[in-house]
Every structure is written in structure tokens, then in C-alpha cells.
PDB file of C-alpha atoms in Angstrom:
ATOM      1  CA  UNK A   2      43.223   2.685  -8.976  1.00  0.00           C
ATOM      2  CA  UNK A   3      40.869   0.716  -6.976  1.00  0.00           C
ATOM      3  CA  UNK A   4      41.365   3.347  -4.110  1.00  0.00           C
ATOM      4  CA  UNK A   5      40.128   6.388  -6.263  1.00  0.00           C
ATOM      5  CA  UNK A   6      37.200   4.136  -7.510  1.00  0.00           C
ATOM      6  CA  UNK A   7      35.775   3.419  -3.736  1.00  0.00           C
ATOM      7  CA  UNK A   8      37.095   6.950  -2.920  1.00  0.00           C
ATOM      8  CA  UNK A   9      34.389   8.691  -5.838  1.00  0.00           C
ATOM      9  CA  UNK A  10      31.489   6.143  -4.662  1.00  0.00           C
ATOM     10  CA  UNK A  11      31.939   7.257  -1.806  1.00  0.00           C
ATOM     11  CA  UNK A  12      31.559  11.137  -2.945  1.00  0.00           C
ATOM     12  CA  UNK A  13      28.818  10.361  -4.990  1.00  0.00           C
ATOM     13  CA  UNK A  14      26.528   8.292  -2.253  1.00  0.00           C
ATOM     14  CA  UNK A  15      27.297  11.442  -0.394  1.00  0.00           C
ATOM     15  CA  UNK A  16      25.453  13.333  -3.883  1.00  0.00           C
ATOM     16  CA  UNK A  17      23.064  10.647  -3.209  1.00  0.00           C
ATOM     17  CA  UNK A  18      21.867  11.536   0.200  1.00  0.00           C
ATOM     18  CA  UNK A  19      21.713  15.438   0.023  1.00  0.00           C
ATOM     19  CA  UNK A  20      20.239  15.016  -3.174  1.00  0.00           C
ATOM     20  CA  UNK A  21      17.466  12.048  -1.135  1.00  0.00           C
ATOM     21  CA  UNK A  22      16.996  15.034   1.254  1.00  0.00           C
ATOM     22  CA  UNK A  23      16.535  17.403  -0.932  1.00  0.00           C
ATOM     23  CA  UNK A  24      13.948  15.496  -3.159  1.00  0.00           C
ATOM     24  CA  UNK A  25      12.225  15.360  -0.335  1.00  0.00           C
ATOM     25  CA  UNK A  26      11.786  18.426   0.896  1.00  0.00           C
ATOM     26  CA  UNK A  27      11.107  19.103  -3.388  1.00  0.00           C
ATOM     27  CA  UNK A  28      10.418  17.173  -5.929  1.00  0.00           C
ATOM     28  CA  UNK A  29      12.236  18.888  -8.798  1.00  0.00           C
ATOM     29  CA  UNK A  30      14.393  17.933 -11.968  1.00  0.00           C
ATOM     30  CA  UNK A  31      17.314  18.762 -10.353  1.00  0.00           C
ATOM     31  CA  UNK A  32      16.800  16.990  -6.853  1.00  0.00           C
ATOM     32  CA  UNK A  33      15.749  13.705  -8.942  1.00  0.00           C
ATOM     33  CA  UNK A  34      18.933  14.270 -11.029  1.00  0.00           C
ATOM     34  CA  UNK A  35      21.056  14.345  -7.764  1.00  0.00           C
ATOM     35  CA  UNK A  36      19.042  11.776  -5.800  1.00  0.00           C
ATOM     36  CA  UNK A  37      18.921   9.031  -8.835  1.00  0.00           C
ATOM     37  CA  UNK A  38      22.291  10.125 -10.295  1.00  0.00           C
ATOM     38  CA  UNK A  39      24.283  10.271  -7.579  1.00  0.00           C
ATOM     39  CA  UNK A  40      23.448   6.822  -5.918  1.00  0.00           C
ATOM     40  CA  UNK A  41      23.737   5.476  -9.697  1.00  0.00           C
ATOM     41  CA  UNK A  42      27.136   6.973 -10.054  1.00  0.00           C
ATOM     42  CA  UNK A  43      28.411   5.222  -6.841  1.00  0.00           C
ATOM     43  CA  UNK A  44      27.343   2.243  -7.531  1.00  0.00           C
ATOM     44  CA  UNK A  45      29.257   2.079 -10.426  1.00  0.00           C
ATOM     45  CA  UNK A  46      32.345   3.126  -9.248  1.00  0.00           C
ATOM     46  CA  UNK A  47      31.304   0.760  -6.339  1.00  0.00           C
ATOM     47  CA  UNK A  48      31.464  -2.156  -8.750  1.00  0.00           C
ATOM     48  CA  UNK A  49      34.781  -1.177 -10.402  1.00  0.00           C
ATOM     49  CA  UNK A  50      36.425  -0.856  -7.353  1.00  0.00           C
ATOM     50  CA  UNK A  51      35.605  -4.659  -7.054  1.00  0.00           C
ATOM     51  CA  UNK A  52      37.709  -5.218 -10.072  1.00  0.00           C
ATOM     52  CA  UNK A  53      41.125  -4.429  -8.086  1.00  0.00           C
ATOM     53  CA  UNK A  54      40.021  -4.485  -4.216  1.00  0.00           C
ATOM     54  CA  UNK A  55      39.046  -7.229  -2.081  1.00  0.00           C
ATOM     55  CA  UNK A  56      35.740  -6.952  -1.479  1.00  0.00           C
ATOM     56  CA  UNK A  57      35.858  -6.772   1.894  1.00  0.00           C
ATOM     57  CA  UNK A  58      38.018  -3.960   1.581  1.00  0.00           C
ATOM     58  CA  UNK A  59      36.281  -1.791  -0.689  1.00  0.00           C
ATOM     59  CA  UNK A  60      32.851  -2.162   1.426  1.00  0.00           C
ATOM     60  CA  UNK A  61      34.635  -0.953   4.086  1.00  0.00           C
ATOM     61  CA  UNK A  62      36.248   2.142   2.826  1.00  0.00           C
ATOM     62  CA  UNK A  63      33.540   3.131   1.052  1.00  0.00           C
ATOM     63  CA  UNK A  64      30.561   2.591   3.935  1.00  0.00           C
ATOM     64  CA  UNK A  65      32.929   4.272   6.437  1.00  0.00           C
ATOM     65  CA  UNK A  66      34.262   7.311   3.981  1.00  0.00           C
ATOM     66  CA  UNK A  67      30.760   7.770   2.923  1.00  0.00           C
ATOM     67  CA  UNK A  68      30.115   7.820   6.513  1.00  0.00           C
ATOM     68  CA  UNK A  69      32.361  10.672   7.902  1.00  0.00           C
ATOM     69  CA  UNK A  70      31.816  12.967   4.798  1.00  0.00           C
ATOM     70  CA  UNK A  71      27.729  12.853   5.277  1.00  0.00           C
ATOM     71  CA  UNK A  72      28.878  14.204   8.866  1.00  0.00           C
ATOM     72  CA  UNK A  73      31.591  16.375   8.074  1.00  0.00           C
ATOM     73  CA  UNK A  74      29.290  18.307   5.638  1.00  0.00           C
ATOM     74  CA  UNK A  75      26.719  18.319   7.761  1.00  0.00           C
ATOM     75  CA  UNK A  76      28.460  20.030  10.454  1.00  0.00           C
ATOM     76  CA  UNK A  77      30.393  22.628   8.116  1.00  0.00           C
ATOM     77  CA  UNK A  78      27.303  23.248   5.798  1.00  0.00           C
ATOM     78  CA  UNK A  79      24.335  22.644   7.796  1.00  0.00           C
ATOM     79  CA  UNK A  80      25.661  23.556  10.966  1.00  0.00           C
ATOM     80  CA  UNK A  81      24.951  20.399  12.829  1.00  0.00           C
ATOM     81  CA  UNK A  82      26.513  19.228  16.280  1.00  0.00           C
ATOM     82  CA  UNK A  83      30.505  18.935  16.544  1.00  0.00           C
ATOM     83  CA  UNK A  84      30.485  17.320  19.661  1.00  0.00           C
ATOM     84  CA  UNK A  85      34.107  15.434  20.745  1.00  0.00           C
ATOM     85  CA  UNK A  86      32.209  12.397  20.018  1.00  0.00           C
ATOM     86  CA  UNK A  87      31.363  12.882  16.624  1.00  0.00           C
ATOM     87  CA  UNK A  88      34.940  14.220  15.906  1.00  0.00           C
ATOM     88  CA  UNK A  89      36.360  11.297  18.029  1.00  0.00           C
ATOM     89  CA  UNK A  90      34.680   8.673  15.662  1.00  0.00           C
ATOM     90  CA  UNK A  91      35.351  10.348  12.433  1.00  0.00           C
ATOM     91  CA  UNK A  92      38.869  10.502  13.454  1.00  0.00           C
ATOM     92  CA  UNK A  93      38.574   6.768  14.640  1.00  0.00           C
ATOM     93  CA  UNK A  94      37.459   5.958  10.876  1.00  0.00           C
ATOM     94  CA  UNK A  95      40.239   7.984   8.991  1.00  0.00           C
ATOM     95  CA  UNK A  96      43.025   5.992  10.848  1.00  0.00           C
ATOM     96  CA  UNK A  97      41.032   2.830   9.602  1.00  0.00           C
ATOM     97  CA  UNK A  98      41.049   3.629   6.417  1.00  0.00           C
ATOM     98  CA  UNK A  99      45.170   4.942   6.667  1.00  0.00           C
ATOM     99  CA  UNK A 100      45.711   1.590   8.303  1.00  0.00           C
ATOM    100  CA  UNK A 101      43.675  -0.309   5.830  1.00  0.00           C
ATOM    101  CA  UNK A 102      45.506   1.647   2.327  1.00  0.00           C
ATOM    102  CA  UNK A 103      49.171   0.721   4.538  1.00  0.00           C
ATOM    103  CA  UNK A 104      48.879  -2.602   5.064  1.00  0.00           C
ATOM    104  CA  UNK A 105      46.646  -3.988   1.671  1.00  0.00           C
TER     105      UNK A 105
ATOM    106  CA  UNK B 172       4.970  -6.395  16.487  1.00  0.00           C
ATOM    107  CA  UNK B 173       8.332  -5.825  19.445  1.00  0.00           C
ATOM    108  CA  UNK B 174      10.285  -7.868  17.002  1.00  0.00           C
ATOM    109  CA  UNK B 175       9.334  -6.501  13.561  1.00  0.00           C
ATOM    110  CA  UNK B 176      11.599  -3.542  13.541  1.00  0.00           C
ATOM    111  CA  UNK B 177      14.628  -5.833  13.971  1.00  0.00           C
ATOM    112  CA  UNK B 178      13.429  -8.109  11.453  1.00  0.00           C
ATOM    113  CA  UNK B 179      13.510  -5.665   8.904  1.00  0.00           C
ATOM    114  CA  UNK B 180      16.932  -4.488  10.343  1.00  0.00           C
ATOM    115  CA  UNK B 181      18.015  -8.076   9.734  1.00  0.00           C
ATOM    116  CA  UNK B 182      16.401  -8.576   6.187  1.00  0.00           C
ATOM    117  CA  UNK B 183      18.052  -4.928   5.246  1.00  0.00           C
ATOM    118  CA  UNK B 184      21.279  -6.312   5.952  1.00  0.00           C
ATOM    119  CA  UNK B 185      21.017  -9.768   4.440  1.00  0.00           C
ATOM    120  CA  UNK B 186      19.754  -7.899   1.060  1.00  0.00           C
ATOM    121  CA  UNK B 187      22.693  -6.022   1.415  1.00  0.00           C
ATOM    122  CA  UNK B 188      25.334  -8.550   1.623  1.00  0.00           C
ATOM    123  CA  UNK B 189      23.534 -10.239  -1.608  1.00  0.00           C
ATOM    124  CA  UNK B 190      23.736  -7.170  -3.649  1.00  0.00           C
ATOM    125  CA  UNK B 191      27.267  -7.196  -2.959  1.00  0.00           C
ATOM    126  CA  UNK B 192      27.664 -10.957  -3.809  1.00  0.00           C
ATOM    127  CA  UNK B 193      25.891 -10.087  -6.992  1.00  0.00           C
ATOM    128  CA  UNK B 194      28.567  -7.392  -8.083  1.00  0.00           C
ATOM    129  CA  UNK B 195      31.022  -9.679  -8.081  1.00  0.00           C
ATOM    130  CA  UNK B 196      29.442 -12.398  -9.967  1.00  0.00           C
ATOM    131  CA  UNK B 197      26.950 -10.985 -11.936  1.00  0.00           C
ATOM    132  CA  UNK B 198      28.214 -11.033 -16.028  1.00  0.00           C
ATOM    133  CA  UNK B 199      24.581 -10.922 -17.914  1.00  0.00           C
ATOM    134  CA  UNK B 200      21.683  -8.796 -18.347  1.00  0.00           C
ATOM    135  CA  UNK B 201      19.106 -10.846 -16.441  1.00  0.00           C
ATOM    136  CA  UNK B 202      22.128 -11.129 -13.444  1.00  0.00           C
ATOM    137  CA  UNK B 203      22.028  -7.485 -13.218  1.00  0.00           C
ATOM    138  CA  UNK B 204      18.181  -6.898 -13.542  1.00  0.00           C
ATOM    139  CA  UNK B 205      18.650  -9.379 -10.174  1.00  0.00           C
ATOM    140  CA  UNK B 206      20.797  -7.228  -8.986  1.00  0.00           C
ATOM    141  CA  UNK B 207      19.132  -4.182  -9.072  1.00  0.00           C
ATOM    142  CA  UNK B 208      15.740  -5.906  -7.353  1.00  0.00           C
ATOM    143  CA  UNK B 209      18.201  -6.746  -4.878  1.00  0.00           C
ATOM    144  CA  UNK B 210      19.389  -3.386  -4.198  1.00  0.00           C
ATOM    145  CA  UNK B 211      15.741  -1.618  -4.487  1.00  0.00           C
ATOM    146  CA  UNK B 212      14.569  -4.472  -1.760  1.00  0.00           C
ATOM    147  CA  UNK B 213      17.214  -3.248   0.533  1.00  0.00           C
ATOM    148  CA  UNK B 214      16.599   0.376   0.618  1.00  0.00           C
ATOM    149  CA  UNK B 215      13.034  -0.712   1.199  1.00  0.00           C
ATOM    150  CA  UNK B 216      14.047  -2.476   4.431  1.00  0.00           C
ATOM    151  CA  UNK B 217      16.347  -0.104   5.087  1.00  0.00           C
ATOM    152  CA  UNK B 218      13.662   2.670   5.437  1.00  0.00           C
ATOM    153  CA  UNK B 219      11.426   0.325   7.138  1.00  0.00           C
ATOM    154  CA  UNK B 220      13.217  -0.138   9.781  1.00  0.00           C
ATOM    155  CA  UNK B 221      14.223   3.243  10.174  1.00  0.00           C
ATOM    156  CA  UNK B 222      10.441   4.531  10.605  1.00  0.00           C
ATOM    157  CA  UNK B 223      10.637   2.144  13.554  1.00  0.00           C
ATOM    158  CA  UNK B 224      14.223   2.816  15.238  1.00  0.00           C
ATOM    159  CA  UNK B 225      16.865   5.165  15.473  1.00  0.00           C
ATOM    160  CA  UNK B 226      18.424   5.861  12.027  1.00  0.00           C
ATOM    161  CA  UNK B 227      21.771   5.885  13.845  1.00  0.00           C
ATOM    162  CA  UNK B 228      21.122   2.483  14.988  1.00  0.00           C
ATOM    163  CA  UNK B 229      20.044   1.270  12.295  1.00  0.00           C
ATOM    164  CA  UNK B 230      22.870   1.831  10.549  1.00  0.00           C
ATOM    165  CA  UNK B 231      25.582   1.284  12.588  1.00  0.00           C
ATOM    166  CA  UNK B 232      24.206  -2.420  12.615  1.00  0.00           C
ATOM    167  CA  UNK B 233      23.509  -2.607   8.395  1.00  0.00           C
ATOM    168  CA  UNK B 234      26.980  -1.262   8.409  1.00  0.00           C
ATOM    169  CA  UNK B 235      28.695  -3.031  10.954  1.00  0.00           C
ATOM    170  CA  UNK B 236      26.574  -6.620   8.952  1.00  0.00           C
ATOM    171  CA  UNK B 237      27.956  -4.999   5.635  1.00  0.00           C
ATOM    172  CA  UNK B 238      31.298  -4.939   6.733  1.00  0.00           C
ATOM    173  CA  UNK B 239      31.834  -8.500   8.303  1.00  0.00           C
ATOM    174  CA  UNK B 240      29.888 -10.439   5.756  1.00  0.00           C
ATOM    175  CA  UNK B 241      32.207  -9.154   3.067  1.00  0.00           C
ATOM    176  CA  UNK B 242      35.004 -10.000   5.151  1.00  0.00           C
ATOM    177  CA  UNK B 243      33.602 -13.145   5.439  1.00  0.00           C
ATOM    178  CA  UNK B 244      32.987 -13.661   1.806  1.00  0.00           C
ATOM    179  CA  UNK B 245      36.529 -13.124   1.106  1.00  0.00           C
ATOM    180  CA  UNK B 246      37.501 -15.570   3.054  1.00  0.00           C
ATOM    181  CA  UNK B 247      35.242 -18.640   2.317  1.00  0.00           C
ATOM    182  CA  UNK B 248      33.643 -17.861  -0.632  1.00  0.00           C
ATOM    183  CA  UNK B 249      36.629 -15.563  -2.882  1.00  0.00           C
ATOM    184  CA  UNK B 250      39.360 -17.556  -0.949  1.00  0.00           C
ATOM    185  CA  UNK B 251      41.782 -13.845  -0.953  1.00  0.00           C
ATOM    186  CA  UNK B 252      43.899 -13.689   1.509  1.00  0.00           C
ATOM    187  CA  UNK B 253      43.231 -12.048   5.035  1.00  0.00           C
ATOM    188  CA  UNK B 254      45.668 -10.988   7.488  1.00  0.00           C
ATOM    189  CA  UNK B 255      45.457 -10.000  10.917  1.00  0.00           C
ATOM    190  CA  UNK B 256      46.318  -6.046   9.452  1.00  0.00           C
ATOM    191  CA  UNK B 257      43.287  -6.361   7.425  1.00  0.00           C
ATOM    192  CA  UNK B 258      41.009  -7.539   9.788  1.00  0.00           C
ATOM    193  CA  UNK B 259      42.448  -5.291  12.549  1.00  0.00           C
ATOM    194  CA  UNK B 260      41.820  -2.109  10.298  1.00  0.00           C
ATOM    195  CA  UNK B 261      38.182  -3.112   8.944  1.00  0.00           C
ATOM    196  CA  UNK B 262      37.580  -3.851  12.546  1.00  0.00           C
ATOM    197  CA  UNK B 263      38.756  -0.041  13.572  1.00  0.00           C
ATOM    198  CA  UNK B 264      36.796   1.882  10.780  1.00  0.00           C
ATOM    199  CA  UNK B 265      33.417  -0.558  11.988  1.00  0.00           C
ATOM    200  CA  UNK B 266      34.192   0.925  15.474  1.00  0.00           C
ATOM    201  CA  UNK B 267      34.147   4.041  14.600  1.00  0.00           C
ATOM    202  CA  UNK B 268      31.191   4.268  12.023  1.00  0.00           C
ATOM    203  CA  UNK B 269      29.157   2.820  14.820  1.00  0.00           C
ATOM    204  CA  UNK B 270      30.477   5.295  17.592  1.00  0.00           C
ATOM    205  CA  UNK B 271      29.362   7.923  15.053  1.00  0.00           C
ATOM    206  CA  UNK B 272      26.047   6.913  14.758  1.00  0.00           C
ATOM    207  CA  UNK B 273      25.381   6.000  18.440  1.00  0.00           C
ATOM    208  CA  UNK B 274      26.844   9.645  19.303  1.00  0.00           C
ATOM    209  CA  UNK B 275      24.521  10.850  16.648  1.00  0.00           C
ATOM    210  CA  UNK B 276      21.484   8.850  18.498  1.00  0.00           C
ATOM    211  CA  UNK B 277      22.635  10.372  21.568  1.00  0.00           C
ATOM    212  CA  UNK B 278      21.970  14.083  20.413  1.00  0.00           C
ATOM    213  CA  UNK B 279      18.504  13.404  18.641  1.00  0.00           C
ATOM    214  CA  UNK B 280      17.490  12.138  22.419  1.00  0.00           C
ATOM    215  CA  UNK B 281      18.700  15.521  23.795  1.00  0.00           C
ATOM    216  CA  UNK B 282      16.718  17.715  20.945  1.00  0.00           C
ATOM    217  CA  UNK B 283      13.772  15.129  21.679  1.00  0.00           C
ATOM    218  CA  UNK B 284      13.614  15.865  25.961  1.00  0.00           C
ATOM    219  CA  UNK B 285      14.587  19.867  24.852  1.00  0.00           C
ATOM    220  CA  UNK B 286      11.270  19.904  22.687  1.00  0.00           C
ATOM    221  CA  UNK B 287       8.972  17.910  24.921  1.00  0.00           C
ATOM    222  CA  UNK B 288      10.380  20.608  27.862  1.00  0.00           C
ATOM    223  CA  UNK B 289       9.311  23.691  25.984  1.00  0.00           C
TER     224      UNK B 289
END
């Protein structure tokens, strides 16, 4: 349970950041909604995680899944660089998090 | 002034570790108005620093801080258990979040020497 809780904060901060971007580039009802909502959203389901993960745990998971999905949609949907590095470390960070689920 | 952009890179990540803290231990109203400051400080750092460095650096470090403060705080403050395991894999996805945002560093220089050329 705690897993799917980091795992949707993690989605949402993503929300978060387009949305920050967009709000920025436009200040509308709908980029506010997404900029404010989203961040809100994961930090909620930032603090339940908390209630059944180790804290150190969840921070982890969610700062480094929050991490490869704000790249991962940038390269697929704003066409950004997919360089071996980029792939490298987002594949470096998905075997963390594998690891991590195995072993806790 | 050299030092003031990692100041702000260090107060970013202290803010951030408390408004971790205060998840876990906050259980009233006024905790959680706290709590909230705390976060809203943070992202203020957080964007100060950025105007000054790298974004990619920046954040590899508030998330590389983030990530062994809480481990940290398990250990001495939440006494849970920590293996080896744990600490191997934490370590791992710190590695690569900050390869990821060094790489990313590495291509804004390239875009930066391509404008100034043209």
C-alpha cells in the first residue's frame, strides 16, 4: 500500500512541474489548478506513504521516480535529449527502486 | 557574494529535511500550519539558488541531502531498522538521480557554446 502511495506522489509532483511550467509560460485557471493541485496532491500521498514506509524509503522512491518520469516525458513529449547518459541514469534509478521494493 | 548560492543550496536542503521531520510528527493544526511555512521556505531557497547555479546541480545535491538525512533520521531519531540492502539500494537510486542531472548540466553547456557560436 505504501508503494502505490509514494508511487502517485510521485505522478502527481510530476502534474506539479508541467503544470509550474506551464503557469509560467500562462497564468490561467487551469495551469494554477495543475501547478497548486498537483504538488498538493503529492504531498498528501507523500505523507500517507509515511504511515507504512520508512521514511527513508519513501523519500527515496519518490525523489528518484519523480525524477526519471520528469525526464522520460520530457524526452517522449517535448522531444528533449536521449543521450546514453540520460538513459544510463534513469535505468541506474529503476534498478534502485527494484532493489529497494526486493529487499524492504 | 561566491558563497551565497551555496548557502541557499544548503538552507534549501536543511528546510527540506525539516518538512519531512514534520510529516511524521506533526498531529495538530498549528503543527501543520508549521509545516506548510516549512515547505513554502524551501521552494523559496530552492529557486534561489537555482537563479544562481545549474538547476541540475542544484538538485542532484537537495536530492542527494534529502535522501541521506532521511536515512539518517531512521536510524537515530525513528530507531527502524537499516540493513546493508537498504542502504545499498537508496545509495544506487542517489547515484543515479545525480548522474541524471549532471548529464542534464552537461547538455545545457553544449546549447549554451552552440548559441554564443551562432
Amino acid at each position: 500500500m505504501g508503494w502505490a502511495f509514494v508511487f502517485f506522489a510521485s505522478i502527481f509532483e510530476l502534474v506539479g512541474v508541467v503544470g509550474l511550467n506551464k503557469f509560467n509560460e500562462q497564468k490561467t485557471w487551469l495551469t494554477t489548478l495543475l501547478f497548486i493541485g498537483g504538488f498538493g496532491t503529492a504531498f498528501a500521498f507523500l505523507y500517507s506513504s509515511f504511515h507504512y514506509l520508512q521514511v527513508s524509503i519513501a523519500y527515496a522512491v519518490w525523489i528518484g521516480i519523480g525524477t526519471a518520469a520528469a525526464v522520460l516525458v520530457n524526452m517522449v513529449f517535448f522531444n528533449e535529449s536521449k543521450s546514453i547518459g540520460r538513459l544510463v541514469s534513469v535505468g541506474i534509478i529503476i534498478f534502485g527502486v527494484c532493489g529497494l521494493k526486493l529487499v524492504s | 557574494m561566491k558563497y551565497k548560492p551555496w548557502l541557499y543550496v544548503a538552507l534549501t536542503s536543511i528546510f527540506e529535511l525539516l518538512w519531512v521531520y514534520g510529516f511524521n510528527v506533526a498531529d495538530k493544526a498549528w503543527h501543520w500550519a508549521l509545516v506548510l511555512i516549512l515547505i513554502l521556505i524551501d521552494f523559496y531557497y530552492l529557486s534561489k539558488a537555482c537563479l544562481y547555479l545549474p538547476t541540475g546541480t542544484v538538485y542532484a545535491i537537495f536530492a542527494a541531502a534529502g535522501t541521506v538525512g532521511t536515512a539518517l533520521m531512521d536510524i537515530f531519531i525513528f530507531n527502524h531498522s537499516f540493513s546493508a540492502a537498504k542502504g545499498f539500494f537508496i545509495g544506487v537510486i542517489v547515484v543515479g538521480v545525480i548522474l541524471l542531472n549532471l548529464s542534464d548540466n552537461a547538455g545545457m553547456k553544449k546549447i549554451e557554446i552552440e548559441g554564443e557560436g551562432s
